[in-house]
């Protein structure tokens, strides 16, 4: 079985980020490793926070119905 690396999802896109560390992901029923999760480093975190701050500037301007749809 091929182990898939699970990337970050930043600014609406999948990205590996700049961190090189990973964490194994296991199927709890079988104990088999099914993937590996890419771990963020400080630069990845700063990118995520900057993107969130930028998105928050206009989030309140979106209608309640659209915001609710996004969250669900």
mmJSON file of the N, C-alpha and C atoms, coordinates in Angstrom:
{"data_MODEL":{"atom_site":{
"group_PDB":["ATOM","ATOM","ATOM","ATOM","ATOM","ATOM","ATOM","ATOM","ATOM","ATOM","ATOM","ATOM","ATOM","ATOM","ATOM","ATOM","ATOM","ATOM","ATOM","ATOM","ATOM","ATOM","ATOM","ATOM","ATOM","ATOM","ATOM","ATOM","ATOM","ATOM","ATOM","ATOM","ATOM","ATOM","ATOM","ATOM","ATOM","ATOM","ATOM","ATOM","ATOM","ATOM","ATOM","ATOM","ATOM","ATOM","ATOM","ATOM","ATOM","ATOM","ATOM","ATOM","ATOM","ATOM","ATOM","ATOM","ATOM","ATOM","ATOM","ATOM","ATOM","ATOM","ATOM","ATOM","ATOM","ATOM","ATOM","ATOM","ATOM","ATOM","ATOM","ATOM","ATOM","ATOM","ATOM","ATOM","ATOM","ATOM","ATOM","ATOM","ATOM","ATOM","ATOM","ATOM","ATOM","ATOM","ATOM","ATOM","ATOM","ATOM","ATOM","ATOM","ATOM","ATOM","ATOM","ATOM","ATOM","ATOM","ATOM","ATOM","ATOM","ATOM","ATOM","ATOM","ATOM","ATOM","ATOM","ATOM","ATOM","ATOM","ATOM","ATOM","ATOM","ATOM","ATOM","ATOM","ATOM","ATOM","ATOM","ATOM","ATOM","ATOM","ATOM","ATOM","ATOM","ATOM","ATOM","ATOM","ATOM","ATOM","ATOM","ATOM","ATOM","ATOM","ATOM","ATOM","ATOM","ATOM","ATOM","ATOM","ATOM","ATOM","ATOM","ATOM","ATOM","ATOM","ATOM","ATOM","ATOM","ATOM","ATOM","ATOM","ATOM","ATOM","ATOM","ATOM","ATOM","ATOM","ATOM","ATOM","ATOM","ATOM","ATOM","ATOM","ATOM","ATOM","ATOM","ATOM","ATOM","ATOM","ATOM","ATOM","ATOM","ATOM","ATOM","ATOM","ATOM","ATOM","ATOM","ATOM","ATOM","ATOM","ATOM","ATOM","ATOM","ATOM","ATOM","ATOM","ATOM","ATOM","ATOM","ATOM","ATOM","ATOM","ATOM","ATOM","ATOM","ATOM","ATOM","ATOM","ATOM","ATOM","ATOM","ATOM","ATOM","ATOM","ATOM","ATOM","ATOM","ATOM","ATOM","ATOM","ATOM","ATOM","ATOM","ATOM"],
"id":[1,2,3,4,5,6,7,8,9,10,11,12,13,14,15,16,17,18,19,20,21,22,23,24,25,26,27,28,29,30,31,32,33,34,35,36,37,38,39,40,41,42,43,44,45,46,47,48,49,50,51,52,53,54,55,56,57,58,59,60,61,62,63,64,65,66,67,68,69,70,71,72,73,74,75,76,77,78,79,80,81,82,83,84,85,86,87,88,89,90,91,92,93,94,95,96,97,98,99,100,101,102,103,104,105,106,107,108,109,110,111,112,113,114,115,116,117,118,119,120,121,122,123,124,125,126,127,128,129,130,131,132,133,134,135,136,137,138,139,140,141,142,143,144,145,146,147,148,149,150,151,152,153,154,155,156,157,158,159,160,161,162,163,164,165,166,167,168,169,170,171,172,173,174,175,176,177,178,179,180,181,182,183,184,185,186,187,188,189,190,191,192,193,194,195,196,197,198,199,200,201,202,203,204,205,206,207,208,209,210,211,212,213,214,215,216],
"type_symbol":["N","C","C","N","C","C","N","C","C","N","C","C","N","C","C","N","C","C","N","C","C","N","C","C","N","C","C","N","C","C","N","C","C","N","C","C","N","C","C","N","C","C","N","C","C","N","C","C","N","C","C","N","C","C","N","C","C","N","C","C","N","C","C","N","C","C","N","C","C","N","C","C","N","C","C","N","C","C","N","C","C","N","C","C","N","C","C","N","C","C","N","C","C","N","C","C","N","C","C","N","C","C","N","C","C","N","C","C","N","C","C","N","C","C","N","C","C","N","C","C","N","C","C","N","C","C","N","C","C","N","C","C","N","C","C","N","C","C","N","C","C","N","C","C","N","C","C","N","C","C","N","C","C","N","C","C","N","C","C","N","C","C","N","C","C","N","C","C","N","C","C","N","C","C","N","C","C","N","C","C","N","C","C","N","C","C","N","C","C","N","C","C","N","C","C","N","C","C","N","C","C","N","C","C","N","C","C","N","C","C","N","C","C","N","C","C"],
"label_atom_id":["N","CA","C","N","CA","C","N","CA","C","N","CA","C","N","CA","C","N","CA","C","N","CA","C","N","CA","C","N","CA","C","N","CA","C","N","CA","C","N","CA","C","N","CA","C","N","CA","C","N","CA","C","N","CA","C","N","CA","C","N","CA","C","N","CA","C","N","CA","C","N","CA","C","N","CA","C","N","CA","C","N","CA","C","N","CA","C","N","CA","C","N","CA","C","N","CA","C","N","CA","C","N","CA","C","N","CA","C","N","CA","C","N","CA","C","N","CA","C","N","CA","C","N","CA","C","N","CA","C","N","CA","C","N","CA","C","N","CA","C","N","CA","C","N","CA","C","N","CA","C","N","CA","C","N","CA","C","N","CA","C","N","CA","C","N","CA","C","N","CA","C","N","CA","C","N","CA","C","N","CA","C","N","CA","C","N","CA","C","N","CA","C","N","CA","C","N","CA","C","N","CA","C","N","CA","C","N","CA","C","N","CA","C","N","CA","C","N","CA","C","N","CA","C","N","CA","C","N","CA","C","N","CA","C","N","CA","C","N","CA","C","N","CA","C","N","CA","C","N","CA","C"],
"label_alt_id":[null,null,null,null,null,null,null,null,null,null,null,null,null,null,null,null,null,null,null,null,null,null,null,null,null,null,null,null,null,null,null,null,null,null,null,null,null,null,null,null,null,null,null,null,null,null,null,null,null,null,null,null,null,null,null,null,null,null,null,null,null,null,null,null,null,null,null,null,null,null,null,null,null,null,null,null,null,null,null,null,null,null,null,null,null,null,null,null,null,null,null,null,null,null,null,null,null,null,null,null,null,null,null,null,null,null,null,null,null,null,null,null,null,null,null,null,null,null,null,null,null,null,null,null,null,null,null,null,null,null,null,null,null,null,null,null,null,null,null,null,null,null,null,null,null,null,null,null,null,null,null,null,null,null,null,null,null,null,null,null,null,null,null,null,null,null,null,null,null,null,null,null,null,null,null,null,null,null,null,null,null,null,null,null,null,null,null,null,null,null,null,null,null,null,null,null,null,null,null,null,null,null,null,null,null,null,null,null,null,null,null,null,null,null,null,null],
"label_comp_id":["UNK","UNK","UNK","UNK","UNK","UNK","UNK","UNK","UNK","UNK","UNK","UNK","UNK","UNK","UNK","UNK","UNK","UNK","UNK","UNK","UNK","UNK","UNK","UNK","UNK","UNK","UNK","UNK","UNK","UNK","UNK","UNK","UNK","UNK","UNK","UNK","UNK","UNK","UNK","UNK","UNK","UNK","UNK","UNK","UNK","UNK","UNK","UNK","UNK","UNK","UNK","UNK","UNK","UNK","UNK","UNK","UNK","UNK","UNK","UNK","UNK","UNK","UNK","UNK","UNK","UNK","UNK","UNK","UNK","UNK","UNK","UNK","UNK","UNK","UNK","UNK","UNK","UNK","UNK","UNK","UNK","UNK","UNK","UNK","UNK","UNK","UNK","UNK","UNK","UNK","UNK","UNK","UNK","UNK","UNK","UNK","UNK","UNK","UNK","UNK","UNK","UNK","UNK","UNK","UNK","UNK","UNK","UNK","UNK","UNK","UNK","UNK","UNK","UNK","UNK","UNK","UNK","UNK","UNK","UNK","UNK","UNK","UNK","UNK","UNK","UNK","UNK","UNK","UNK","UNK","UNK","UNK","UNK","UNK","UNK","UNK","UNK","UNK","UNK","UNK","UNK","UNK","UNK","UNK","UNK","UNK","UNK","UNK","UNK","UNK","UNK","UNK","UNK","UNK","UNK","UNK","UNK","UNK","UNK","UNK","UNK","UNK","UNK","UNK","UNK","UNK","UNK","UNK","UNK","UNK","UNK","UNK","UNK","UNK","UNK","UNK","UNK","UNK","UNK","UNK","UNK","UNK","UNK","UNK","UNK","UNK","UNK","UNK","UNK","UNK","UNK","UNK","UNK","UNK","UNK","UNK","UNK","UNK","UNK","UNK","UNK","UNK","UNK","UNK","UNK","UNK","UNK","UNK","UNK","UNK","UNK","UNK","UNK","UNK","UNK","UNK"],
"label_asym_id":["A","A","A","A","A","A","A","A","A","A","A","A","A","A","A","A","A","A","A","A","A","A","A","A","A","A","A","A","A","A","A","A","A","A","A","A","A","A","A","A","A","A","A","A","A","A","A","A","A","A","A","A","A","A","A","A","A","A","A","A","A","A","A","A","A","A","A","A","A","A","A","A","A","A","A","A","A","A","A","A","A","A","A","A","A","A","A","A","A","A","A","A","A","A","A","A","A","A","A","A","A","A","A","A","A","A","A","A","A","A","A","A","A","A","A","A","A","A","A","A","A","A","A","A","A","A","A","A","A","A","A","A","A","A","A","A","A","A","A","A","A","A","A","A","A","A","A","A","A","A","A","A","A","A","A","A","A","A","A","A","A","A","A","A","A","A","A","A","A","A","A","A","A","A","A","A","A","A","A","A","A","A","A","A","A","A","A","A","A","A","A","A","A","A","A","A","A","A","A","A","A","A","A","A","A","A","A","A","A","A","A","A","A","A","A","A"],
"label_entity_id":["1","1","1","1","1","1","1","1","1","1","1","1","1","1","1","1","1","1","1","1","1","1","1","1","1","1","1","1","1","1","1","1","1","1","1","1","1","1","1","1","1","1","1","1","1","1","1","1","1","1","1","1","1","1","1","1","1","1","1","1","1","1","1","1","1","1","1","1","1","1","1","1","1","1","1","1","1","1","1","1","1","1","1","1","1","1","1","1","1","1","1","1","1","1","1","1","1","1","1","1","1","1","1","1","1","1","1","1","1","1","1","1","1","1","1","1","1","1","1","1","1","1","1","1","1","1","1","1","1","1","1","1","1","1","1","1","1","1","1","1","1","1","1","1","1","1","1","1","1","1","1","1","1","1","1","1","1","1","1","1","1","1","1","1","1","1","1","1","1","1","1","1","1","1","1","1","1","1","1","1","1","1","1","1","1","1","1","1","1","1","1","1","1","1","1","1","1","1","1","1","1","1","1","1","1","1","1","1","1","1","1","1","1","1","1","1"],
"label_seq_id":[1,1,1,2,2,2,3,3,3,4,4,4,5,5,5,6,6,6,7,7,7,8,8,8,9,9,9,10,10,10,11,11,11,12,12,12,13,13,13,14,14,14,15,15,15,16,16,16,17,17,17,18,18,18,19,19,19,20,20,20,21,21,21,22,22,22,23,23,23,24,24,24,25,25,25,26,26,26,27,27,27,28,28,28,29,29,29,30,30,30,31,31,31,32,32,32,33,33,33,34,34,34,35,35,35,36,36,36,37,37,37,38,38,38,39,39,39,40,40,40,41,41,41,42,42,42,43,43,43,44,44,44,45,45,45,46,46,46,47,47,47,48,48,48,49,49,49,50,50,50,51,51,51,52,52,52,53,53,53,54,54,54,55,55,55,56,56,56,57,57,57,58,58,58,59,59,59,60,60,60,61,61,61,62,62,62,63,63,63,64,64,64,65,65,65,66,66,66,67,67,67,68,68,68,69,69,69,70,70,70,71,71,71,72,72,72],
"pdbx_PDB_ins_code":[null,null,null,null,null,null,null,null,null,null,null,null,null,null,null,null,null,null,null,null,null,null,null,null,null,null,null,null,null,null,null,null,null,null,null,null,null,null,null,null,null,null,null,null,null,null,null,null,null,null,null,null,null,null,null,null,null,null,null,null,null,null,null,null,null,null,null,null,null,null,null,null,null,null,null,null,null,null,null,null,null,null,null,null,null,null,null,null,null,null,null,null,null,null,null,null,null,null,null,null,null,null,null,null,null,null,null,null,null,null,null,null,null,null,null,null,null,null,null,null,null,null,null,null,null,null,null,null,null,null,null,null,null,null,null,null,null,null,null,null,null,null,null,null,null,null,null,null,null,null,null,null,null,null,null,null,null,null,null,null,null,null,null,null,null,null,null,null,null,null,null,null,null,null,null,null,null,null,null,null,null,null,null,null,null,null,null,null,null,null,null,null,null,null,null,null,null,null,null,null,null,null,null,null,null,null,null,null,null,null,null,null,null,null,null,null],
"Cartn_x":[0.834,0.0,0.881,0.516,1.238,0.758,1.701,1.369,1.25,0.096,-0.154,0.248,0.934,1.259,0.109,-0.423,-1.545,-0.963,-1.23,-0.646,-1.461,-0.982,-1.725,-2.758,-3.755,-4.729,-4.674,-3.941,-3.725,-4.219,-4.985,-5.47,-6.249,-7.013,-7.851,-7.127,-5.881,-5.106,-4.318,-4.111,-3.235,-1.788,-0.984,0.428,1.219,2.443,3.301,3.904,3.854,4.467,5.977,6.633,8.09,8.637,7.796,8.232,8.504,9.469,9.835,9.424,8.982,8.621,7.244,7.062,5.771,5.441,4.172,3.679,2.878,3.118,2.339,0.871,-0.001,-1.435,-1.786,-2.458,-2.76,-4.258,-4.667,-6.045,-6.233,-7.13,-7.267,-7.819,-8.5,-9.069,-8.023,-7.022,-6.046,-4.636,-4.391,-3.038,-2.131,-2.649,-1.863,-1.659,-0.444,-0.197,-0.856,-1.727,-2.467,-2.015,-1.224,-0.753,0.244,0.663,1.507,1.054,1.02,0.546,1.744,1.754,2.841,2.647,3.688,3.627,4.083,3.389,3.72,4.912,5.64,6.67,6.242,7.078,6.708,6.326,7.031,6.716,5.343,5.004,3.688,2.588,2.823,1.858,1.667,2.76,2.668,1.874,2.067,1.312,-0.17,-0.504,-1.903,-2.568,-1.869,-2.423,-2.598,-1.635,-1.744,-2.933,-3.117,-4.252,-5.572,-5.629,-6.853,-7.178,-6.168,-6.403,-6.945,-6.368,-6.818,-8.27,-8.6,-9.963,-10.95,-10.534,-11.427,-11.843,-11.033,-11.353,-12.681,-13.017,-14.25,-15.292,-14.949,-15.875,-17.191,-17.13,-18.332,-19.223,-18.683,-19.462,-20.303,-20.003,-20.735,-22.031,-23.103,-24.405,-24.342,-25.196,-25.26,-25.558,-26.44,-26.79,-25.563,-24.767,-23.567,-22.517,-22.346,-21.382,-21.79,-23.099,-23.612,-23.359,-23.597,-23.375,-21.911,-20.996,-19.574,-19.223,-19.766,-19.431,-20.027,-21.17,-21.775,-21.377],
"Cartn_y":[-1.178,0.0,1.246,2.212,3.463,4.394,4.997,5.924,7.319,7.953,9.288,10.34,11.372,12.5,13.495,13.85,14.784,16.188,17.063,18.403,19.357,20.587,21.672,22.192,22.886,23.573,25.035,25.827,27.241,28.113,29.122,30.085,29.402,28.372,27.685,26.684,26.371,25.45,24.465,23.281,22.318,22.729,22.653,22.989,22.156,21.847,21.114,22.024,23.345,24.255,24.125,24.702,24.658,23.68,23.251,22.281,20.927,20.215,18.916,17.741,18.016,16.929,16.367,15.077,14.42,13.564,13.209,12.353,11.229,9.967,8.888,8.928,8.481,8.369,6.89,6.36,4.94,4.69,3.591,3.13,2.523,3.058,2.548,1.127,0.691,-0.655,-1.723,-1.361,-2.357,-2.079,-0.835,-0.452,-0.185,-0.314,-0.104,1.392,1.761,3.156,3.431,4.434,4.761,6.067,6.828,8.089,8.725,9.915,10.716,12.159,12.824,14.197,15.13,16.08,17.056,18.004,18.206,19.072,20.482,21.47,22.864,23.306,24.265,24.914,26.369,27.177,28.561,29.358,29.161,29.899,29.496,28.211,27.754,28.375,28.429,29.033,30.519,31.228,32.651,32.863,32.001,32.088,31.871,30.87,30.574,31.737,32.313,33.429,34.654,34.939,36.084,35.909,34.688,34.42,34.579,34.115,34.223,35.683,36.455,37.885,38.595,38.282,38.908,38.514,37.236,36.769,37.386,37.605,38.154,39.589,40.296,41.683,41.794,40.81,40.869,39.846,38.948,37.901,38.484,39.554,40.17,40.82,41.103,41.708,40.676,39.398,38.336,38.08,37.79,37.586,36.412,36.467,35.411,34.068,34.051,32.794,32.18,32.996,32.481,32.021,32.78,32.358,31.032,30.875,29.63,28.463,28.694,27.64,27.211,28.162,27.844,26.981,27.35,26.613,25.2,25.009,23.686,22.95],
"Cartn_z":[0.0,0.0,0.0,-0.82,-0.891,0.212,0.903,1.98,1.382,1.565,1.031,2.058,1.59,2.453,2.398,3.55,3.649,3.793,2.812,2.854,3.718,3.799,4.437,3.451,3.951,3.11,3.509,2.727,3.037,1.898,2.246,1.263,0.137,0.499,-0.474,-1.351,-1.043,-1.873,-1.017,-1.572,-0.911,-1.15,-0.103,-0.219,0.786,0.447,1.374,2.426,2.196,3.138,3.088,4.066,4.075,5.115,6.03,7.035,6.397,6.933,6.36,7.245,8.466,9.378,9.025,9.294,9.085,10.3,10.412,11.488,10.849,11.198,10.605,11.034,10.139,10.402,10.292,11.32,11.359,11.328,10.711,10.764,12.147,12.976,14.338,14.402,13.354,13.357,13.053,12.222,11.801,12.294,12.709,13.11,11.923,10.705,9.494,9.249,8.865,8.516,7.173,7.148,5.931,5.302,6.006,5.469,6.403,6.015,6.893,6.762,7.875,7.94,7.955,7.05,7.036,8.206,8.999,10.17,9.796,10.325,10.044,10.873,10.337,11.14,11.337,11.929,12.249,11.007,9.908,8.676,8.137,8.22,7.777,8.639,9.925,10.842,10.541,10.31,9.979,8.694,7.699,6.451,6.708,7.499,7.802,8.545,9.514,10.277,9.384,8.523,7.615,6.673,6.151,5.261,6.012,7.247,8.037,8.344,8.677,8.947,7.707,6.561,5.314,5.017,5.19,4.938,5.916,7.142,8.168,7.858,7.069,6.732,5.992,5.164,4.367,4.805,5.72,6.161,6.676,7.431,7.986,6.939,5.76,4.686,3.924,4.121,3.436,4.195,3.449,4.094,5.074,6.067,7.068,6.417,5.436,4.756,4.08,3.417,2.732,3.743,4.829,5.862,6.481,6.737,7.3,6.351,5.057,4.057,4.026,4.144,4.151,5.358,6.503,7.733,7.753,7.072,7.045,5.81],
"occupancy":[1.0,1.0,1.0,1.0,1.0,1.0,1.0,1.0,1.0,1.0,1.0,1.0,1.0,1.0,1.0,1.0,1.0,1.0,1.0,1.0,1.0,1.0,1.0,1.0,1.0,1.0,1.0,1.0,1.0,1.0,1.0,1.0,1.0,1.0,1.0,1.0,1.0,1.0,1.0,1.0,1.0,1.0,1.0,1.0,1.0,1.0,1.0,1.0,1.0,1.0,1.0,1.0,1.0,1.0,1.0,1.0,1.0,1.0,1.0,1.0,1.0,1.0,1.0,1.0,1.0,1.0,1.0,1.0,1.0,1.0,1.0,1.0,1.0,1.0,1.0,1.0,1.0,1.0,1.0,1.0,1.0,1.0,1.0,1.0,1.0,1.0,1.0,1.0,1.0,1.0,1.0,1.0,1.0,1.0,1.0,1.0,1.0,1.0,1.0,1.0,1.0,1.0,1.0,1.0,1.0,1.0,1.0,1.0,1.0,1.0,1.0,1.0,1.0,1.0,1.0,1.0,1.0,1.0,1.0,1.0,1.0,1.0,1.0,1.0,1.0,1.0,1.0,1.0,1.0,1.0,1.0,1.0,1.0,1.0,1.0,1.0,1.0,1.0,1.0,1.0,1.0,1.0,1.0,1.0,1.0,1.0,1.0,1.0,1.0,1.0,1.0,1.0,1.0,1.0,1.0,1.0,1.0,1.0,1.0,1.0,1.0,1.0,1.0,1.0,1.0,1.0,1.0,1.0,1.0,1.0,1.0,1.0,1.0,1.0,1.0,1.0,1.0,1.0,1.0,1.0,1.0,1.0,1.0,1.0,1.0,1.0,1.0,1.0,1.0,1.0,1.0,1.0,1.0,1.0,1.0,1.0,1.0,1.0,1.0,1.0,1.0,1.0,1.0,1.0,1.0,1.0,1.0,1.0,1.0,1.0,1.0,1.0,1.0,1.0,1.0,1.0],
"B_iso_or_equiv":[0.0,0.0,0.0,0.0,0.0,0.0,0.0,0.0,0.0,0.0,0.0,0.0,0.0,0.0,0.0,0.0,0.0,0.0,0.0,0.0,0.0,0.0,0.0,0.0,0.0,0.0,0.0,0.0,0.0,0.0,0.0,0.0,0.0,0.0,0.0,0.0,0.0,0.0,0.0,0.0,0.0,0.0,0.0,0.0,0.0,0.0,0.0,0.0,0.0,0.0,0.0,0.0,0.0,0.0,0.0,0.0,0.0,0.0,0.0,0.0,0.0,0.0,0.0,0.0,0.0,0.0,0.0,0.0,0.0,0.0,0.0,0.0,0.0,0.0,0.0,0.0,0.0,0.0,0.0,0.0,0.0,0.0,0.0,0.0,0.0,0.0,0.0,0.0,0.0,0.0,0.0,0.0,0.0,0.0,0.0,0.0,0.0,0.0,0.0,0.0,0.0,0.0,0.0,0.0,0.0,0.0,0.0,0.0,0.0,0.0,0.0,0.0,0.0,0.0,0.0,0.0,0.0,0.0,0.0,0.0,0.0,0.0,0.0,0.0,0.0,0.0,0.0,0.0,0.0,0.0,0.0,0.0,0.0,0.0,0.0,0.0,0.0,0.0,0.0,0.0,0.0,0.0,0.0,0.0,0.0,0.0,0.0,0.0,0.0,0.0,0.0,0.0,0.0,0.0,0.0,0.0,0.0,0.0,0.0,0.0,0.0,0.0,0.0,0.0,0.0,0.0,0.0,0.0,0.0,0.0,0.0,0.0,0.0,0.0,0.0,0.0,0.0,0.0,0.0,0.0,0.0,0.0,0.0,0.0,0.0,0.0,0.0,0.0,0.0,0.0,0.0,0.0,0.0,0.0,0.0,0.0,0.0,0.0,0.0,0.0,0.0,0.0,0.0,0.0,0.0,0.0,0.0,0.0,0.0,0.0,0.0,0.0,0.0,0.0,0.0,0.0],
"pdbx_formal_charge":[null,null,null,null,null,null,null,null,null,null,null,null,null,null,null,null,null,null,null,null,null,null,null,null,null,null,null,null,null,null,null,null,null,null,null,null,null,null,null,null,null,null,null,null,null,null,null,null,null,null,null,null,null,null,null,null,null,null,null,null,null,null,null,null,null,null,null,null,null,null,null,null,null,null,null,null,null,null,null,null,null,null,null,null,null,null,null,null,null,null,null,null,null,null,null,null,null,null,null,null,null,null,null,null,null,null,null,null,null,null,null,null,null,null,null,null,null,null,null,null,null,null,null,null,null,null,null,null,null,null,null,null,null,null,null,null,null,null,null,null,null,null,null,null,null,null,null,null,null,null,null,null,null,null,null,null,null,null,null,null,null,null,null,null,null,null,null,null,null,null,null,null,null,null,null,null,null,null,null,null,null,null,null,null,null,null,null,null,null,null,null,null,null,null,null,null,null,null,null,null,null,null,null,null,null,null,null,null,null,null,null,null,null,null,null,null],
"auth_seq_id":[1,1,1,2,2,2,3,3,3,4,4,4,5,5,5,6,6,6,7,7,7,8,8,8,9,9,9,10,10,10,11,11,11,12,12,12,13,13,13,14,14,14,15,15,15,16,16,16,17,17,17,18,18,18,19,19,19,20,20,20,21,21,21,22,22,22,23,23,23,24,24,24,25,25,25,26,26,26,27,27,27,28,28,28,29,29,29,30,30,30,31,31,31,32,32,32,33,33,33,34,34,34,35,35,35,36,36,36,37,37,37,38,38,38,39,39,39,40,40,40,41,41,41,42,42,42,43,43,43,44,44,44,45,45,45,46,46,46,47,47,47,48,48,48,49,49,49,50,50,50,51,51,51,52,52,52,53,53,53,54,54,54,55,55,55,56,56,56,57,57,57,58,58,58,59,59,59,60,60,60,61,61,61,62,62,62,63,63,63,64,64,64,65,65,65,66,66,66,67,67,67,68,68,68,69,69,69,70,70,70,71,71,71,72,72,72],
"auth_comp_id":["UNK","UNK","UNK","UNK","UNK","UNK","UNK","UNK","UNK","UNK","UNK","UNK","UNK","UNK","UNK","UNK","UNK","UNK","UNK","UNK","UNK","UNK","UNK","UNK","UNK","UNK","UNK","UNK","UNK","UNK","UNK","UNK","UNK","UNK","UNK","UNK","UNK","UNK","UNK","UNK","UNK","UNK","UNK","UNK","UNK","UNK","UNK","UNK","UNK","UNK","UNK","UNK","UNK","UNK","UNK","UNK","UNK","UNK","UNK","UNK","UNK","UNK","UNK","UNK","UNK","UNK","UNK","UNK","UNK","UNK","UNK","UNK","UNK","UNK","UNK","UNK","UNK","UNK","UNK","UNK","UNK","UNK","UNK","UNK","UNK","UNK","UNK","UNK","UNK","UNK","UNK","UNK","UNK","UNK","UNK","UNK","UNK","UNK","UNK","UNK","UNK","UNK","UNK","UNK","UNK","UNK","UNK","UNK","UNK","UNK","UNK","UNK","UNK","UNK","UNK","UNK","UNK","UNK","UNK","UNK","UNK","UNK","UNK","UNK","UNK","UNK","UNK","UNK","UNK","UNK","UNK","UNK","UNK","UNK","UNK","UNK","UNK","UNK","UNK","UNK","UNK","UNK","UNK","UNK","UNK","UNK","UNK","UNK","UNK","UNK","UNK","UNK","UNK","UNK","UNK","UNK","UNK","UNK","UNK","UNK","UNK","UNK","UNK","UNK","UNK","UNK","UNK","UNK","UNK","UNK","UNK","UNK","UNK","UNK","UNK","UNK","UNK","UNK","UNK","UNK","UNK","UNK","UNK","UNK","UNK","UNK","UNK","UNK","UNK","UNK","UNK","UNK","UNK","UNK","UNK","UNK","UNK","UNK","UNK","UNK","UNK","UNK","UNK","UNK","UNK","UNK","UNK","UNK","UNK","UNK","UNK","UNK","UNK","UNK","UNK","UNK"],
"auth_asym_id":["A","A","A","A","A","A","A","A","A","A","A","A","A","A","A","A","A","A","A","A","A","A","A","A","A","A","A","A","A","A","A","A","A","A","A","A","A","A","A","A","A","A","A","A","A","A","A","A","A","A","A","A","A","A","A","A","A","A","A","A","A","A","A","A","A","A","A","A","A","A","A","A","A","A","A","A","A","A","A","A","A","A","A","A","A","A","A","A","A","A","A","A","A","A","A","A","A","A","A","A","A","A","A","A","A","A","A","A","A","A","A","A","A","A","A","A","A","A","A","A","A","A","A","A","A","A","A","A","A","A","A","A","A","A","A","A","A","A","A","A","A","A","A","A","A","A","A","A","A","A","A","A","A","A","A","A","A","A","A","A","A","A","A","A","A","A","A","A","A","A","A","A","A","A","A","A","A","A","A","A","A","A","A","A","A","A","A","A","A","A","A","A","A","A","A","A","A","A","A","A","A","A","A","A","A","A","A","A","A","A","A","A","A","A","A","A"],
"auth_atom_id":["N","CA","C","N","CA","C","N","CA","C","N","CA","C","N","CA","C","N","CA","C","N","CA","C","N","CA","C","N","CA","C","N","CA","C","N","CA","C","N","CA","C","N","CA","C","N","CA","C","N","CA","C","N","CA","C","N","CA","C","N","CA","C","N","CA","C","N","CA","C","N","CA","C","N","CA","C","N","CA","C","N","CA","C","N","CA","C","N","CA","C","N","CA","C","N","CA","C","N","CA","C","N","CA","C","N","CA","C","N","CA","C","N","CA","C","N","CA","C","N","CA","C","N","CA","C","N","CA","C","N","CA","C","N","CA","C","N","CA","C","N","CA","C","N","CA","C","N","CA","C","N","CA","C","N","CA","C","N","CA","C","N","CA","C","N","CA","C","N","CA","C","N","CA","C","N","CA","C","N","CA","C","N","CA","C","N","CA","C","N","CA","C","N","CA","C","N","CA","C","N","CA","C","N","CA","C","N","CA","C","N","CA","C","N","CA","C","N","CA","C","N","CA","C","N","CA","C","N","CA","C","N","CA","C","N","CA","C","N","CA","C","N","CA","C","N","CA","C","N","CA","C"],
"pdbx_PDB_model_num":[1,1,1,1,1,1,1,1,1,1,1,1,1,1,1,1,1,1,1,1,1,1,1,1,1,1,1,1,1,1,1,1,1,1,1,1,1,1,1,1,1,1,1,1,1,1,1,1,1,1,1,1,1,1,1,1,1,1,1,1,1,1,1,1,1,1,1,1,1,1,1,1,1,1,1,1,1,1,1,1,1,1,1,1,1,1,1,1,1,1,1,1,1,1,1,1,1,1,1,1,1,1,1,1,1,1,1,1,1,1,1,1,1,1,1,1,1,1,1,1,1,1,1,1,1,1,1,1,1,1,1,1,1,1,1,1,1,1,1,1,1,1,1,1,1,1,1,1,1,1,1,1,1,1,1,1,1,1,1,1,1,1,1,1,1,1,1,1,1,1,1,1,1,1,1,1,1,1,1,1,1,1,1,1,1,1,1,1,1,1,1,1,1,1,1,1,1,1,1,1,1,1,1,1,1,1,1,1,1,1,1,1,1,1,1,1]
}}}
